[in-house]
Coordinates of C-alpha atoms and ligand atoms in Angstrom, one line a residue:
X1 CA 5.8 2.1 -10.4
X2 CA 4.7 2.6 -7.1
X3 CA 5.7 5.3 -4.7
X4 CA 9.8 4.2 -3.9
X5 CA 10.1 3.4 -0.3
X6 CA 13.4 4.9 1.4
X7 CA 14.6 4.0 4.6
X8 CA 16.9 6.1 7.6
X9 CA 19.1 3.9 9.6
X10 CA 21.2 4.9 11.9
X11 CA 22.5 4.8 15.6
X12 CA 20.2 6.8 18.1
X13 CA 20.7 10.7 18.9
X14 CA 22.3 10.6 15.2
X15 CA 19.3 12.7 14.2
X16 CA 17.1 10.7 11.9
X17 CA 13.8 11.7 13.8
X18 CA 14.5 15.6 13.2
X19 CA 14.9 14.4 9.7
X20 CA 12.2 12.8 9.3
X21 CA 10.4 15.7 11.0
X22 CA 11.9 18.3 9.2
X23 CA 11.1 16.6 5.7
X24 CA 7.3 15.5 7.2
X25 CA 6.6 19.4 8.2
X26 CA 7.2 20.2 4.5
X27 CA 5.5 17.3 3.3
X28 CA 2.5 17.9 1.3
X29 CA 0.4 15.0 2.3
X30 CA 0.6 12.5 5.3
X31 CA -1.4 9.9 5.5
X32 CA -3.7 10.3 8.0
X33 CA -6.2 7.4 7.6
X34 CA -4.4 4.8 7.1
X35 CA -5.0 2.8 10.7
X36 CA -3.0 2.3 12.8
X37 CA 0.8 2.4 10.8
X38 CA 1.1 6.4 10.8
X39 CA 0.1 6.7 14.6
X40 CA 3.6 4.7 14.9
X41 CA 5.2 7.6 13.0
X42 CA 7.2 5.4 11.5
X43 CA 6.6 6.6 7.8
X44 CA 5.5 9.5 5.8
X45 CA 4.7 10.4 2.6
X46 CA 7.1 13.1 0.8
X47 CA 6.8 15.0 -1.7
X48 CA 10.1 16.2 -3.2
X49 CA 10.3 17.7 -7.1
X50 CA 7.0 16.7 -7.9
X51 CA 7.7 13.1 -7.0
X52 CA 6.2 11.3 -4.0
X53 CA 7.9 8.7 -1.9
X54 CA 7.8 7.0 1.1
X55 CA 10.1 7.4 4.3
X56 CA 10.6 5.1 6.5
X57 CA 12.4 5.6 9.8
X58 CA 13.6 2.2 11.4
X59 CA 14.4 3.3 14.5
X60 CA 10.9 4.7 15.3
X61 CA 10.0 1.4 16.6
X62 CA 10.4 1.0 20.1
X63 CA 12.6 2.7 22.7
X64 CA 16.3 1.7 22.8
X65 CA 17.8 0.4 26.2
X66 CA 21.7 0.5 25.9
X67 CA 22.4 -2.9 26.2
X68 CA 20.3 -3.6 23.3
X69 CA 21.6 -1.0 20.9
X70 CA 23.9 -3.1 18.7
X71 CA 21.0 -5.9 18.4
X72 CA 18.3 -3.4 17.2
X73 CA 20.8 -1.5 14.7
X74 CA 21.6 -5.1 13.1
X75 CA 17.2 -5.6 13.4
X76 CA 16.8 -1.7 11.8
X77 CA 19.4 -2.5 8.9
X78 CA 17.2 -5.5 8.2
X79 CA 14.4 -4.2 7.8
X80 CA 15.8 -1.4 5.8
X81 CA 17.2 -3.6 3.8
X82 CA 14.0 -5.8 3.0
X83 CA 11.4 -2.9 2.4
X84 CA 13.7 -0.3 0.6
X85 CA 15.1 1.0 -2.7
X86 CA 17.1 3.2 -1.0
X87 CA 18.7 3.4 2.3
X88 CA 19.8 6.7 4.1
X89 CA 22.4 5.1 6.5
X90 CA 23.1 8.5 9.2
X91 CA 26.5 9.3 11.1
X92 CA 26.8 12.3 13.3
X93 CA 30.0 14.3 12.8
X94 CA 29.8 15.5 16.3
X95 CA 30.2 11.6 17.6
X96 CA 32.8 11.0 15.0
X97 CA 33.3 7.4 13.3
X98 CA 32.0 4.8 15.7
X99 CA 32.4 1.0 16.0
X100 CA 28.8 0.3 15.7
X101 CA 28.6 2.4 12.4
X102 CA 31.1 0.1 10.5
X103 CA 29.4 -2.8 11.9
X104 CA 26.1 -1.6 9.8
X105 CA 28.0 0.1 7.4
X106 CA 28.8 -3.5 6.8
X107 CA 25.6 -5.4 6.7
X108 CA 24.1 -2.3 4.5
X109 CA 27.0 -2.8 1.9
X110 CA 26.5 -6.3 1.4
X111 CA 22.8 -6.2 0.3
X112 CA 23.6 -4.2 -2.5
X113 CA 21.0 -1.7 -2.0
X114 CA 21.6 2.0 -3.3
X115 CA 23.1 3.5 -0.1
X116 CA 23.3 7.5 0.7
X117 CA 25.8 8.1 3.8
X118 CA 24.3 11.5 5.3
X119 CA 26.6 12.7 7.8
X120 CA 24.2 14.9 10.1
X121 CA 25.3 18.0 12.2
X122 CA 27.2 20.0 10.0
X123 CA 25.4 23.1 10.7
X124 CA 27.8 25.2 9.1
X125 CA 27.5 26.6 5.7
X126 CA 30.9 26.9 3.8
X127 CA 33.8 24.9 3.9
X128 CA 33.7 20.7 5.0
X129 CA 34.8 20.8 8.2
X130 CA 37.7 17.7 8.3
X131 CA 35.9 15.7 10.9
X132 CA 33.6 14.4 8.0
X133 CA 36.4 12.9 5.9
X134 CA 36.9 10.0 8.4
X135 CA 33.4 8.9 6.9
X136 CA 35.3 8.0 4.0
X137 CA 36.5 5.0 5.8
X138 CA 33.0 3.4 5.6
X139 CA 33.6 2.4 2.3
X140 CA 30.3 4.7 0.8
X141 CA 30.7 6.5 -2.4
X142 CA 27.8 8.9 -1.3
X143 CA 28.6 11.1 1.0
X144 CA 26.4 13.9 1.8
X145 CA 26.7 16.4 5.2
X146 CA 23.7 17.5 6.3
X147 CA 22.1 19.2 9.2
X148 CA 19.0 18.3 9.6
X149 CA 18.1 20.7 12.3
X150 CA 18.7 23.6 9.5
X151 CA 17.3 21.4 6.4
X152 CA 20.9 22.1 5.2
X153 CA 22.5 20.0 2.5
X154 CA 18.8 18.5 2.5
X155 CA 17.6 19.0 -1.2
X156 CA 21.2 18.0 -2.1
X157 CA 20.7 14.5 -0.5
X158 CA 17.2 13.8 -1.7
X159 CA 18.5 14.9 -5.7
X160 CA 21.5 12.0 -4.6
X161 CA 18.4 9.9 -3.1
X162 CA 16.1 10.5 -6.4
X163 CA 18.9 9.4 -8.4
X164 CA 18.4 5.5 -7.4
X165 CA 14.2 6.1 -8.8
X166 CA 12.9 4.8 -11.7
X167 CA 11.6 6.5 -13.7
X168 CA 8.2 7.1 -13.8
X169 CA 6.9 6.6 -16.9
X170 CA 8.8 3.0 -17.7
X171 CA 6.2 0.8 -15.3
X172 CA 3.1 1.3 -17.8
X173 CA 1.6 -1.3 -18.9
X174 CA -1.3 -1.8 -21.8
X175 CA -4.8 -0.9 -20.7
X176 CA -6.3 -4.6 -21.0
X177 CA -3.2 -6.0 -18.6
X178 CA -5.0 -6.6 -15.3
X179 CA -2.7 -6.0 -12.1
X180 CA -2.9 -7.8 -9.5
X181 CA -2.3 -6.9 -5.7
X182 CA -1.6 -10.5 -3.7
X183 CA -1.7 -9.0 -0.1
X184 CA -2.4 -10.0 3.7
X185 CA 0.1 -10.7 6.7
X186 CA 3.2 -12.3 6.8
X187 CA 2.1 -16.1 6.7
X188 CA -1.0 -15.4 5.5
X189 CA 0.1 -17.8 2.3
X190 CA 0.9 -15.7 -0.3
X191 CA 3.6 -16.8 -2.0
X192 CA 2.2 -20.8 -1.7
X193 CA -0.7 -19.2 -4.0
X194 CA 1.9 -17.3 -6.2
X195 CA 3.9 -20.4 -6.7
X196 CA 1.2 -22.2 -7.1
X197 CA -0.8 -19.6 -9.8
X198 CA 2.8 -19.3 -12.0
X199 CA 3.7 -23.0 -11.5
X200 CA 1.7 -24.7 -14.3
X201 CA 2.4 -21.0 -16.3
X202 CA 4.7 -20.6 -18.6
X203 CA 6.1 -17.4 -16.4
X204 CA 7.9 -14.3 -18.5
X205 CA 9.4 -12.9 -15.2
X206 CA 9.8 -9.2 -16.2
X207 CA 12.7 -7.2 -14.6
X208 CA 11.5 -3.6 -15.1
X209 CA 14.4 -1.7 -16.2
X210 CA 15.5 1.5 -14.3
X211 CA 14.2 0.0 -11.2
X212 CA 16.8 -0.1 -7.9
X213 CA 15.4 -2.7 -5.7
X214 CA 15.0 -6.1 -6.2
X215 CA 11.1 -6.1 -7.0
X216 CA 10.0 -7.6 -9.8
X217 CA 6.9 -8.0 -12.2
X218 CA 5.6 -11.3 -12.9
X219 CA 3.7 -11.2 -16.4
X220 CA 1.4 -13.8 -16.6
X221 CA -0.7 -14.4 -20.2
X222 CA -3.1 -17.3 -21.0
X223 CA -6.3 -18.1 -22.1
X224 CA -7.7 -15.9 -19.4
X225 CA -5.7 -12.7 -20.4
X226 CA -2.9 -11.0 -19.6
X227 CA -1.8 -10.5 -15.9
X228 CA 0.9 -8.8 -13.7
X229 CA 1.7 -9.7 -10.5
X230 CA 3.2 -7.1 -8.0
X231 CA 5.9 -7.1 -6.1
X232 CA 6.1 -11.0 -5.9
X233 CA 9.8 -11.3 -5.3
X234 CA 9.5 -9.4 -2.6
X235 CA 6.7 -11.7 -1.3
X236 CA 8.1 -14.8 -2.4
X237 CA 12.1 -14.0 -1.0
X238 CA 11.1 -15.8 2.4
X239 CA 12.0 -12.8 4.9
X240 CA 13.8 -14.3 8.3
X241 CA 12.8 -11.8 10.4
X242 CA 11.3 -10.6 13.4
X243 CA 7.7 -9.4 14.4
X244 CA 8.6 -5.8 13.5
X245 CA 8.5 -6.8 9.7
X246 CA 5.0 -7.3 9.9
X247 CA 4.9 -3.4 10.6
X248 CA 6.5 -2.7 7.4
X249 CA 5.2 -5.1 5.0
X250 CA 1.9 -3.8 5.6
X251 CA 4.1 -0.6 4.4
X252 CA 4.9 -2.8 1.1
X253 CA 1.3 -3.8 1.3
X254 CA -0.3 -0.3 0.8
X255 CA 2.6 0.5 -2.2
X256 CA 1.0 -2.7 -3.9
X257 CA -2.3 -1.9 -3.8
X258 CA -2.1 1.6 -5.1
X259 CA -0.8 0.1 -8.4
X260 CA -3.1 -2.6 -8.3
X261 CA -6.3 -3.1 -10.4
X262 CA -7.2 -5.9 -8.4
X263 CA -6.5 -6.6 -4.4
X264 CA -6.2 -10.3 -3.6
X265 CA -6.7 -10.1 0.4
X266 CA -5.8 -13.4 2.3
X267 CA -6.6 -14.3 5.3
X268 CA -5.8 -17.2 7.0
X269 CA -8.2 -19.4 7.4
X270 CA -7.4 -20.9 10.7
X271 CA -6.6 -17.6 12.5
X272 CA -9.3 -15.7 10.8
X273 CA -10.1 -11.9 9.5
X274 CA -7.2 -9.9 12.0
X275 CA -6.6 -6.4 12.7
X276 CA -4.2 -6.5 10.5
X277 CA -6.4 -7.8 7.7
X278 CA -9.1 -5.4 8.5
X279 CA -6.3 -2.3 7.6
X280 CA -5.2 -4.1 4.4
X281 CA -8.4 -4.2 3.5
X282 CA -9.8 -1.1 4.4
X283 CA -7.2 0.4 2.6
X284 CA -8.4 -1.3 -0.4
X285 CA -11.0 0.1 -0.4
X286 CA -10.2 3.9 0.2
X287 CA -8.0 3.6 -2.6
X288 CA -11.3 2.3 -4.9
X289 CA -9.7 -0.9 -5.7
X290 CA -11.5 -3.7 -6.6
X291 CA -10.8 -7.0 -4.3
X292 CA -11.2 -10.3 -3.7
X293 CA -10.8 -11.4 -0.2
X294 CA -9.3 -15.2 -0.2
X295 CA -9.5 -17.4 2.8
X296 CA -6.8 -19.8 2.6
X297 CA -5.6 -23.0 4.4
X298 CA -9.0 -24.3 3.9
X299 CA -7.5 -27.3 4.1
X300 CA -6.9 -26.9 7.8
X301 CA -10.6 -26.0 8.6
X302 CA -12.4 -29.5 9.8
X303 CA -15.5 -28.6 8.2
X304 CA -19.5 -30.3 8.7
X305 CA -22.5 -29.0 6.7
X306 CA -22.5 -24.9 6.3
X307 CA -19.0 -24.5 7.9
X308 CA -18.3 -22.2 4.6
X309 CA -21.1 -20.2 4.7
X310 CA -20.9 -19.6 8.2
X311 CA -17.5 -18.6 7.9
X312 CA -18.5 -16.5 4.8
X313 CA -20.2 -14.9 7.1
X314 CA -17.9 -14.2 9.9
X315 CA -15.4 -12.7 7.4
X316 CA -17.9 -10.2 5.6
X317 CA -19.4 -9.3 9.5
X318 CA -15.2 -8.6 10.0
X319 CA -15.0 -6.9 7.0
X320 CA -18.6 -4.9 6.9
X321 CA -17.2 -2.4 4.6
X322 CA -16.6 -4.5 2.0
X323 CA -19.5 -6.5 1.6
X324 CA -19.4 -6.3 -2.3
X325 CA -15.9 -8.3 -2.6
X326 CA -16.4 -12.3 -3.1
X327 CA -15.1 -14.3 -0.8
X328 CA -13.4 -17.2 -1.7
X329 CA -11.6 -20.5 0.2
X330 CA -9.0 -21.9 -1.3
X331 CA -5.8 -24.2 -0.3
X332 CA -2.9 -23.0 -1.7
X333 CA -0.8 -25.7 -0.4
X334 CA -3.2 -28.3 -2.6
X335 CA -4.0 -26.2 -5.3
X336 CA -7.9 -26.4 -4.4
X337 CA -9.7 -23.9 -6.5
X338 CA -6.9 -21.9 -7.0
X339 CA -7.8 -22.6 -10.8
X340 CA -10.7 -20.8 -10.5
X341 CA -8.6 -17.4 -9.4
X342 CA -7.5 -15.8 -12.9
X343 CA -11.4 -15.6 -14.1
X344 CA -12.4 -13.9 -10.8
X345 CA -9.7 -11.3 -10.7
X346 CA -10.5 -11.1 -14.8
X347 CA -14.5 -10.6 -13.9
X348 CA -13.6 -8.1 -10.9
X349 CA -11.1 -6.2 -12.8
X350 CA -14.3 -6.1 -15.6
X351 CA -17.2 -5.2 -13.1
X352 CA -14.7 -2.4 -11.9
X353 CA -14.8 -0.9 -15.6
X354 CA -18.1 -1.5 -16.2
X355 CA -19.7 2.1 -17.6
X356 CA -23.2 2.5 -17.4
X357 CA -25.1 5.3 -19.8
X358 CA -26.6 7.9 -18.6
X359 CA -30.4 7.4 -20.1
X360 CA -30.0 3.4 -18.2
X361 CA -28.9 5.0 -14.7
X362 CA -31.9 7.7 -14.8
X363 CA -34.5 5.0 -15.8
X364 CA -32.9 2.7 -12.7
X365 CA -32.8 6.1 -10.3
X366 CA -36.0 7.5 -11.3
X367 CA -37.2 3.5 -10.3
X368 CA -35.6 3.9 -7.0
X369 CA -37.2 7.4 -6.2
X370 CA -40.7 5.9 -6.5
X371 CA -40.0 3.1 -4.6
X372 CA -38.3 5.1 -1.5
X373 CA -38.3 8.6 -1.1
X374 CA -35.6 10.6 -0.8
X375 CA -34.6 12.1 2.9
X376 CA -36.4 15.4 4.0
X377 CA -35.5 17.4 6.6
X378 CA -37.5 20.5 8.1
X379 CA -40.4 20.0 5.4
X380 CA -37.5 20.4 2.4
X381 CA -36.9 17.3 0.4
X382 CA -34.2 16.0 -1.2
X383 CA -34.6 16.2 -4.5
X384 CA -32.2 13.9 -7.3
X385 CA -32.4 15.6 -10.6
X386 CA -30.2 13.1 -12.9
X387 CA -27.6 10.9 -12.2
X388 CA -24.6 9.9 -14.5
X389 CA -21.3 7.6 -14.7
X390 CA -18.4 10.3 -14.0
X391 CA -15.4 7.4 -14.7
X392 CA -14.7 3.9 -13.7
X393 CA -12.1 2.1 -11.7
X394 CA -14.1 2.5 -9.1
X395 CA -17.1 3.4 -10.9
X396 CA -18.2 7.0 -10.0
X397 CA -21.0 8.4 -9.8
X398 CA -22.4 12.0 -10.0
X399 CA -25.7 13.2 -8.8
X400 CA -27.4 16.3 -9.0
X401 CA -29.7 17.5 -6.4
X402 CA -31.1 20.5 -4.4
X403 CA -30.0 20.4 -1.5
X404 CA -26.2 18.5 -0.6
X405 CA -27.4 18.7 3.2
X406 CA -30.6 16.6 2.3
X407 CA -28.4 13.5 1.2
X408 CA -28.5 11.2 3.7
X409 CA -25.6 8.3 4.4
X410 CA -28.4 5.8 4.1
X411 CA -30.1 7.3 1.0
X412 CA -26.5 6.9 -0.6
X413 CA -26.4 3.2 0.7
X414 CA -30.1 2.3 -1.1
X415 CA -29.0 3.7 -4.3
X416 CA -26.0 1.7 -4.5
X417 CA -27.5 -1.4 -3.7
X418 CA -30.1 -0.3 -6.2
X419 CA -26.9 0.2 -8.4
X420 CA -25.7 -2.9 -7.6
X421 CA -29.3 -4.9 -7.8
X422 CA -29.4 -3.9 -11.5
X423 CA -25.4 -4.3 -12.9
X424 CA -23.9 -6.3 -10.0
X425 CA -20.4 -4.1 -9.9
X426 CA -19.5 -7.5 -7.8
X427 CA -16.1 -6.7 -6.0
X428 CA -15.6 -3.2 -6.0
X429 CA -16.2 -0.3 -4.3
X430 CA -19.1 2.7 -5.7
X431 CA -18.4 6.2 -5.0
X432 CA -20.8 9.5 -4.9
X433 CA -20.3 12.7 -5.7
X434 CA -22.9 14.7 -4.7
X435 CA -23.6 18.0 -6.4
X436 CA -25.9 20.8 -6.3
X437 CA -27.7 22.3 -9.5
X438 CA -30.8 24.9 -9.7
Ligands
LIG501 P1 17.5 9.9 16.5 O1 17.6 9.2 17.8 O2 18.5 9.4 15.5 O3 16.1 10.0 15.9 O4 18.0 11.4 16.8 P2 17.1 12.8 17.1 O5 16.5 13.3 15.8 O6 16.2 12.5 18.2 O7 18.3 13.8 17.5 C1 19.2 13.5 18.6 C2 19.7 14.9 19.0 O8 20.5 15.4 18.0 C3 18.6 15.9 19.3 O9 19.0 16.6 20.5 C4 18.7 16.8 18.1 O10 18.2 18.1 18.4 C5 20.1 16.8 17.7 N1 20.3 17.0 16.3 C6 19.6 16.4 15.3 N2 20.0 16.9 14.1 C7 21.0 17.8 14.3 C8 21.8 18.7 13.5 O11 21.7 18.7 12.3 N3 22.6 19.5 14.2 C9 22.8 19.5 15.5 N4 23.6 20.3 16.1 N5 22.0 18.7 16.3 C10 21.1 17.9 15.8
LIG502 P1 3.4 -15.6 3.1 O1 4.2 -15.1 4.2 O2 2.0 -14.9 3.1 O3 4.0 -15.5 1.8 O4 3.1 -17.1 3.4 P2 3.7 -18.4 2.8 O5 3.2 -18.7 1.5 O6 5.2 -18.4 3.0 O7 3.0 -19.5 3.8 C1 3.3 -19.5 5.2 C2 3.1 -21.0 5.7 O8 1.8 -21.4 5.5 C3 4.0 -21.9 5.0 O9 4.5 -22.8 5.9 C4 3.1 -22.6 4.0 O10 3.5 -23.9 3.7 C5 1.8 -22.6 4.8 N1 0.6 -22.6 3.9 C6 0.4 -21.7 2.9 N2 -0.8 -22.0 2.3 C7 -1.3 -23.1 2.9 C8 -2.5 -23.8 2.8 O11 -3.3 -23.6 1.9 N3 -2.7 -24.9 3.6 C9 -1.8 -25.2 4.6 N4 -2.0 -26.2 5.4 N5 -0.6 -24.5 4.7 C10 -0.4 -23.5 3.9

């Protein structure tokens, strides 16, 4: 399963920004890298009883002006609602039961999502002050006072929060099922291809027991293997909402792709590679995923001689880091050469596994060494004494040298293409590991 996703709404000045900061200062990891979304602060990663999860909070969008306080609230709740399995809705005791809290209490209720009410600044320890009962009236069974300031009541909340997981181990699935990642921005055309893949399938649609949210498995076997879409109800429920969601699908995005054996990146073909698709991708690719990026609306392209190479080449130019991914056009509006998808992802998903032994990779580096010489610096040279597959998925690579220093970025570069010159590894990432030996 990947990492749950759980959201804070709540009005401003309830506290939900010391509570995400109080949980974020113990959190063991954020993530740093990933462009462009944590800068926003909008989520982190936690780590609570050895499980990880994501926290969203929705109001760490933009700035509230009074007049607008109701409007955002309703567009928080939305978005809550959309990208989580659970929802922390906040009160504050001190402000007592207000009109605009029932009005969310409302919306949150109705979409059926596991909702925690955390009523915030009840500093003291002991005895329930009475001022927290009137929270009752919201209708919530969960109730839990916190104070957020003193991380009290905290652990108690996220036990109530973990209860609404799945469990870990039910989301496994047998080695030789490939999964598959469909990913890209809102409109990019992602659920026309998934309707499109499953239409002429005969679809088992796989509700994963245990799990809280809505999202849901589809299981795909034929001739070309066995597959497993993620997350596609999610992607295919048509989301009504405003530009803010694109913020936190990209959230759903990265969730996807950590599961994902293969990353289906779309870009649309009549807006081209974005920022937006460059951080899909890119993440992709830090998390060693194999992908295929998939240019779609082709159909909207007017095209002469060499329009698709040409744009073939704008995209890989865009997306430099990923040079190794094919890139394919498609329409998945008229199903053109979205036939020819489930035997990529299948040969992908295969070059991604592909294990090479170790008496093959030191004839190919010892090749490689005569033909360029390693980097030398101050009269030492590197020197590579073997070379061997440490695992797969991406496929790793660990190489005994001298000297770590002596590597060079470039060096690195020529063996993979040397790498990839010899076993292809088409559409996924290599890695290094560098390590010294006497
Ligand atoms: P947000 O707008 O919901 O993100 O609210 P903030 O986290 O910015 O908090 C609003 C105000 O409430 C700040 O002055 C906080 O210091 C204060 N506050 C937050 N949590 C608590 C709490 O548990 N107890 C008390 N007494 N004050 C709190
Ligand atoms: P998603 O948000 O990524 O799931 O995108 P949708 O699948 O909902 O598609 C967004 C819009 O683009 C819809 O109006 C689709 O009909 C349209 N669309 C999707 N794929 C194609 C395509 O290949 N060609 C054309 N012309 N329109 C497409």
């Amino acid at each position: 399963m990947s990492k749950p996703i759980v959201a804070i709404v709540g009005r401003p000045n309830v506290g939900k920004s010391t509570f995400f900061n109080y949980l974020a200062g113990k959190r063991i990891s954020i993530v740093e890298d990933t462009p462009g979304v944590t800068r926003d602060r909008i989520y982190t990663e936690v780590e609570w009883r050895n499980r990880k999860f994501t926290l969203i909070d929705t109001g760490g969008i933009e700035p509230y002006s009074e007049d607008k306080i109701m409007k955002q609230m309703k567009n928080q709740a939305e978005i809550a609602i959309e990208t989580a399995d659970v929802i922390i809705f906040m009160v504050d005791m001190k402000d007592g039961l207000t009109a605009s809290d029932r009005e969310v209490a409302t919306m949150l209720r109705k979409s059926k999502k596991p909702i925690i009410l955390a009523v915030n600044k009840v500093d003291k320890v002991g005895e329930l002050p009475a001022e927290v009962y009137e929270f009752y009236n919201l209708g919530m069974d969960n109730l839990m006072p916190i104070s957020s300031i003193h991380g009290l009541g905290v652990g108690d909340l996220l036990d109530e929060v973990f209860k609404y997981f799945p469990d870990e181990a039910e989301e496994e699935y047998d080695e030789e099922v490939i999964k598959v990642a469909v990913v890209g921005k809102p409109n990019a055309g992602k659920s026309s291809l998934i309707n499109k893949i499953l239409g002429e399938e005969r679809v088992i649609v796989s509700d994963i027991p245990g799990t809280t949210r809505d999202a849901i498995d589809t299981y795909v076997e034929n001739e070309e293997g066995k597959f497993v879409f993620i997350d596609t109800a999610g992607i295919r429920r048509k989301s009504k909402i405003t530009e803010n969601i694109e913020r936190y699908s990209a959230i759903r995005s990265w969730t996807a792709i950590e599961r994902a054996d293969v990353c289906l990146i779309m870009i649309d073909a009549v807006e081209g590679v974005t920022e937006q698709d460059t951080k899909i991708a890119g993440y992709a690719h830090e998390q060693g995923k194999a992908s295929i990026v998939v240019v779609n609306k082709w159909d909207l392209v007017e095209k002469t001689t060499g329009t698709l190479e040409e744009y073939r080449k704008t995209v890989l130019e865009k997306l430099g880091f990923m040079l190794y991914a094919p890139v394919v056009f498609i329409s998945a509006k008229t199903g053109q050469r979205v036939d020819k998808i489930y035997n990529l992802v299948k040969y992908v998903a295969n070059q991604a596994a592909l294990r090479i032994t170790t008496g093959v990779l030191n004839d190919l580096l010892n090749e490689a060494i005569a033909m360029v010489q390693p980097p030398s610096d101050k009269g030492r040279r590197l020197k590579i004494y073997y070379m061997t597959q440490a695992s797969v998925k991406p496929p790793t690579f660990v190489l005994f040298v001298n000297n770590m220093e002596l590597m060079h970025y470039s060096y690195e570069r020529y063996l993979e293409n040397q790498l990839r010159k010899s076993f292809g590894f088409e559409g996924t990432p290599i890695r290094f590991l560098i390590r010294e030996k006497e």
